[in-house]
Amino acid sequence: MKQTAKETAVVTPTARVTAARLAIRAARPRRLTNTLLWAAQIPLAALFVYFALAKLTGGLEQEFADIGAGQWLAYVAGTAELAGAIGLLTPWLAGLAAAGLAAVMAGATIINATVLHHTTYGSLVGMTALLGAVCSLLAYARRQQIKAVAAAIRR
């Protein structure tokens, strides 16, 4: 049946959600690749939960005092890391979470290399750079899912 110029299609919110879920599911990597990505994401999420709890419970007060930003930055960074860890364990958010954590680790690497380079925390540059690289690789591997989520949000 042909659609005339004056007719409009009715798309319900439920149909949009279903279409978005199908698009995100279709964007998943192959089975072996997906299994390897999950094998990396699960321990990475556990590591970020550990780091987030250290920041949110006040265990790194001296580090953030050396930065000069105060404890509020520890809460922001800890919350971002905890949200990223939860996102890494959520199938349709894993790519976005990895991209967000890569950005957080890029900021941490810059701060450790420039501001904290003469303190005991300056030696963490290698670790934050490595974690940022791993998160970047995860985000790159899940780039099709990121595109599908972005397309679903735009609808």
mmCIF file of C-alpha atoms in Angstrom:
data_model
loop_
_atom_site.group_PDB
_atom_site.id
_atom_site.type_symbol
_atom_site.label_atom_id
_atom_site.label_comp_id
_atom_site.label_asym_id
_atom_site.label_seq_id
_atom_site.Cartn_x
_atom_site.Cartn_y
_atom_site.Cartn_z
ATOM 1 C CA MET A 1 0.000 0.000 0.000
ATOM 2 C CA LYS A 2 1.301 3.435 -0.970
ATOM 3 C CA GLN A 3 1.525 6.245 1.499
ATOM 4 C CA THR A 4 0.231 9.599 0.340
ATOM 5 C CA ALA A 5 1.805 12.915 1.192
ATOM 6 C CA LYS A 6 -0.794 13.751 3.850
ATOM 7 C CA GLU A 7 -0.570 10.470 5.739
ATOM 8 C CA THR A 8 1.834 10.136 8.637
ATOM 9 C CA ALA A 9 3.117 7.022 10.285
ATOM 10 C CA VAL A 10 2.359 6.576 13.954
ATOM 11 C CA VAL A 11 5.368 5.397 15.921
ATOM 12 C CA THR A 12 4.711 4.612 19.547
ATOM 13 C CA PRO A 13 7.349 4.950 22.257
ATOM 14 C CA THR A 14 7.248 1.189 22.735
ATOM 15 C CA ALA A 15 8.080 0.657 19.066
ATOM 16 C CA ARG A 16 10.998 3.073 19.376
ATOM 17 C CA VAL A 17 12.389 1.258 22.391
ATOM 18 C CA THR A 18 12.011 -2.103 20.674
ATOM 19 C CA ALA A 19 13.744 -0.821 17.543
ATOM 20 C CA ALA A 20 16.553 0.658 19.642
ATOM 21 C CA ARG A 21 17.056 -2.619 21.534
ATOM 22 C CA LEU A 22 17.179 -4.574 18.290
ATOM 23 C CA ALA A 23 19.698 -2.146 16.785
ATOM 24 C CA ILE A 24 21.933 -2.335 19.849
ATOM 25 C CA ARG A 25 21.700 -6.130 19.923
ATOM 26 C CA ALA A 26 22.569 -6.322 16.213
ATOM 27 C CA ALA A 27 25.650 -4.159 16.818
ATOM 28 C CA ARG A 28 27.220 -6.694 19.201
ATOM 29 C CA PRO A 29 30.587 -8.128 18.175
ATOM 30 C CA ARG A 30 31.021 -11.759 17.205
ATOM 31 C CA ARG A 31 30.714 -14.375 19.938
ATOM 32 C CA LEU A 32 34.441 -14.979 20.544
ATOM 33 C CA THR A 33 35.225 -11.257 20.480
ATOM 34 C CA ASN A 34 32.342 -10.569 22.827
ATOM 35 C CA THR A 35 33.561 -13.257 25.239
ATOM 36 C CA LEU A 36 37.077 -11.807 25.245
ATOM 37 C CA LEU A 37 35.739 -8.311 25.824
ATOM 38 C CA TRP A 38 33.696 -9.518 28.789
ATOM 39 C CA ALA A 39 36.764 -11.318 30.138
ATOM 40 C CA ALA A 40 38.527 -7.952 30.179
ATOM 41 C CA GLN A 41 35.553 -5.858 31.326
ATOM 42 C CA ILE A 42 34.694 -7.821 34.467
ATOM 43 C CA PRO A 43 38.094 -7.525 36.215
ATOM 44 C CA LEU A 44 38.395 -3.946 34.983
ATOM 45 C CA ALA A 45 35.030 -3.115 36.548
ATOM 46 C CA ALA A 46 36.146 -4.699 39.836
ATOM 47 C CA LEU A 47 39.326 -2.612 39.753
ATOM 48 C CA PHE A 48 37.380 0.598 39.155
ATOM 49 C CA VAL A 49 34.973 -0.235 41.992
ATOM 50 C CA TYR A 50 37.998 -0.616 44.267
ATOM 51 C CA PHE A 51 39.447 2.736 43.145
ATOM 52 C CA ALA A 52 36.073 4.452 43.447
ATOM 53 C CA LEU A 53 35.490 3.198 46.976
ATOM 54 C CA ALA A 54 38.961 4.393 47.969
ATOM 55 C CA LYS A 55 38.068 7.878 46.757
ATOM 56 C CA LEU A 56 34.517 7.955 48.114
ATOM 57 C CA THR A 57 35.493 6.767 51.595
ATOM 58 C CA GLY A 58 38.202 9.417 51.953
ATOM 59 C CA GLY A 59 41.193 7.101 51.666
ATOM 60 C CA LEU A 60 43.059 9.383 49.244
ATOM 61 C CA GLU A 61 42.716 12.733 51.009
ATOM 62 C CA GLN A 62 46.417 13.549 50.691
ATOM 63 C CA GLU A 63 46.483 12.961 46.934
ATOM 64 C CA PHE A 64 43.658 15.396 46.301
ATOM 65 C CA ALA A 65 45.140 17.854 48.809
ATOM 66 C CA ASP A 66 48.373 17.762 46.767
ATOM 67 C CA ILE A 67 46.370 18.512 43.626
ATOM 68 C CA GLY A 68 44.926 21.551 45.377
ATOM 69 C CA ALA A 69 41.328 20.879 44.417
ATOM 70 C CA GLY A 70 40.059 19.574 47.708
ATOM 71 C CA GLN A 71 37.921 16.598 48.559
ATOM 72 C CA TRP A 72 35.125 17.515 46.120
ATOM 73 C CA LEU A 73 37.287 16.310 43.204
ATOM 74 C CA ALA A 74 37.736 12.954 44.936
ATOM 75 C CA TYR A 75 33.962 12.588 45.151
ATOM 76 C CA VAL A 76 33.502 13.544 41.491
ATOM 77 C CA ALA A 77 36.235 11.156 40.317
ATOM 78 C CA GLY A 78 35.001 8.359 42.588
ATOM 79 C CA THR A 79 31.429 8.762 41.390
ATOM 80 C CA ALA A 80 32.554 8.765 37.743
ATOM 81 C CA GLU A 81 34.628 5.622 38.292
ATOM 82 C CA LEU A 82 31.791 3.841 40.105
ATOM 83 C CA ALA A 83 29.307 4.759 37.369
ATOM 84 C CA GLY A 84 31.797 3.584 34.751
ATOM 85 C CA ALA A 85 32.296 0.273 36.555
ATOM 86 C CA ILE A 86 28.555 -0.304 36.700
ATOM 87 C CA GLY A 87 28.315 0.654 33.020
ATOM 88 C CA LEU A 88 31.041 -1.838 32.093
ATOM 89 C CA LEU A 89 28.846 -4.583 33.527
ATOM 90 C CA THR A 90 25.740 -3.414 31.644
ATOM 91 C CA PRO A 91 25.739 -4.947 28.143
ATOM 92 C CA TRP A 92 24.295 -2.040 26.176
ATOM 93 C CA LEU A 93 26.274 0.604 28.113
ATOM 94 C CA ALA A 94 29.661 -1.135 28.103
ATOM 95 C CA GLY A 95 31.067 0.819 25.165
ATOM 96 C CA LEU A 96 29.992 4.204 26.489
ATOM 97 C CA ALA A 97 31.262 3.331 29.960
ATOM 98 C CA ALA A 98 34.635 2.323 28.551
ATOM 99 C CA ALA A 99 34.846 5.600 26.625
ATOM 100 C CA GLY A 100 33.958 7.573 29.742
ATOM 101 C CA LEU A 101 36.501 5.711 31.844
ATOM 102 C CA ALA A 102 39.134 6.321 29.156
ATOM 103 C CA ALA A 103 38.451 10.052 29.495
ATOM 104 C CA VAL A 104 38.692 9.853 33.298
ATOM 105 C CA MET A 105 41.996 7.966 33.026
ATOM 106 C CA ALA A 106 43.323 10.495 30.507
ATOM 107 C CA GLY A 107 42.635 13.244 33.024
ATOM 108 C CA ALA A 108 44.222 11.223 35.817
ATOM 109 C CA THR A 109 47.314 10.587 33.694
ATOM 110 C CA ILE A 110 47.690 14.282 32.922
ATOM 111 C CA ILE A 111 47.274 15.253 36.586
ATOM 112 C CA ASN A 112 49.732 12.577 37.732
ATOM 113 C CA ALA A 113 52.298 13.594 35.114
ATOM 114 C CA THR A 114 52.082 17.347 35.651
ATOM 115 C CA VAL A 115 50.810 18.234 39.110
ATOM 116 C CA LEU A 116 51.793 15.182 41.144
ATOM 117 C CA HIS A 117 55.080 14.298 39.416
ATOM 118 C CA HIS A 118 57.204 15.144 42.515
ATOM 119 C CA THR A 119 54.979 13.307 44.997
ATOM 120 C CA THR A 120 54.513 9.625 45.740
ATOM 121 C CA TYR A 121 51.408 9.651 43.535
ATOM 122 C CA GLY A 122 53.375 10.758 40.474
ATOM 123 C CA SER A 123 54.545 7.190 39.960
ATOM 124 C CA LEU A 124 50.979 6.201 39.072
ATOM 125 C CA VAL A 125 51.340 7.725 35.595
ATOM 126 C CA GLY A 126 52.091 4.355 34.022
ATOM 127 C CA MET A 127 49.142 2.647 35.674
ATOM 128 C CA THR A 128 46.627 5.340 34.731
ATOM 129 C CA ALA A 129 47.972 5.440 31.168
ATOM 130 C CA LEU A 130 47.663 1.653 30.900
ATOM 131 C CA LEU A 131 44.105 1.675 32.274
ATOM 132 C CA GLY A 132 43.213 4.485 29.872
ATOM 133 C CA ALA A 133 44.624 2.512 26.956
ATOM 134 C CA VAL A 134 42.683 -0.617 27.927
ATOM 135 C CA CYS A 135 39.469 1.393 28.269
ATOM 136 C CA SER A 136 40.131 3.025 24.890
ATOM 137 C CA LEU A 137 40.585 -0.373 23.276
ATOM 138 C CA LEU A 138 37.349 -1.622 24.850
ATOM 139 C CA ALA A 139 35.488 1.447 23.599
ATOM 140 C CA TYR A 140 36.956 0.945 20.132
ATOM 141 C CA ALA A 141 35.945 -2.715 20.107
ATOM 142 C CA ARG A 142 32.402 -1.737 21.066
ATOM 143 C CA ARG A 143 32.174 1.261 18.725
ATOM 144 C CA GLN A 144 29.224 -0.207 16.795
ATOM 145 C CA GLN A 145 27.276 -0.493 20.042
ATOM 146 C CA ILE A 146 28.142 3.104 20.896
ATOM 147 C CA LYS A 147 26.812 4.212 17.504
ATOM 148 C CA ALA A 148 23.621 2.179 18.014
ATOM 149 C CA VAL A 149 23.047 3.676 21.469
ATOM 150 C CA ALA A 150 23.622 7.181 20.086
ATOM 151 C CA ALA A 151 21.162 6.516 17.263
ATOM 152 C CA ALA A 152 18.616 5.173 19.746
ATOM 153 C CA ILE A 153 18.950 8.293 21.895
ATOM 154 C CA ARG A 154 18.476 10.587 18.892
ATOM 155 C CA ARG A 155 15.188 8.942 17.946
#
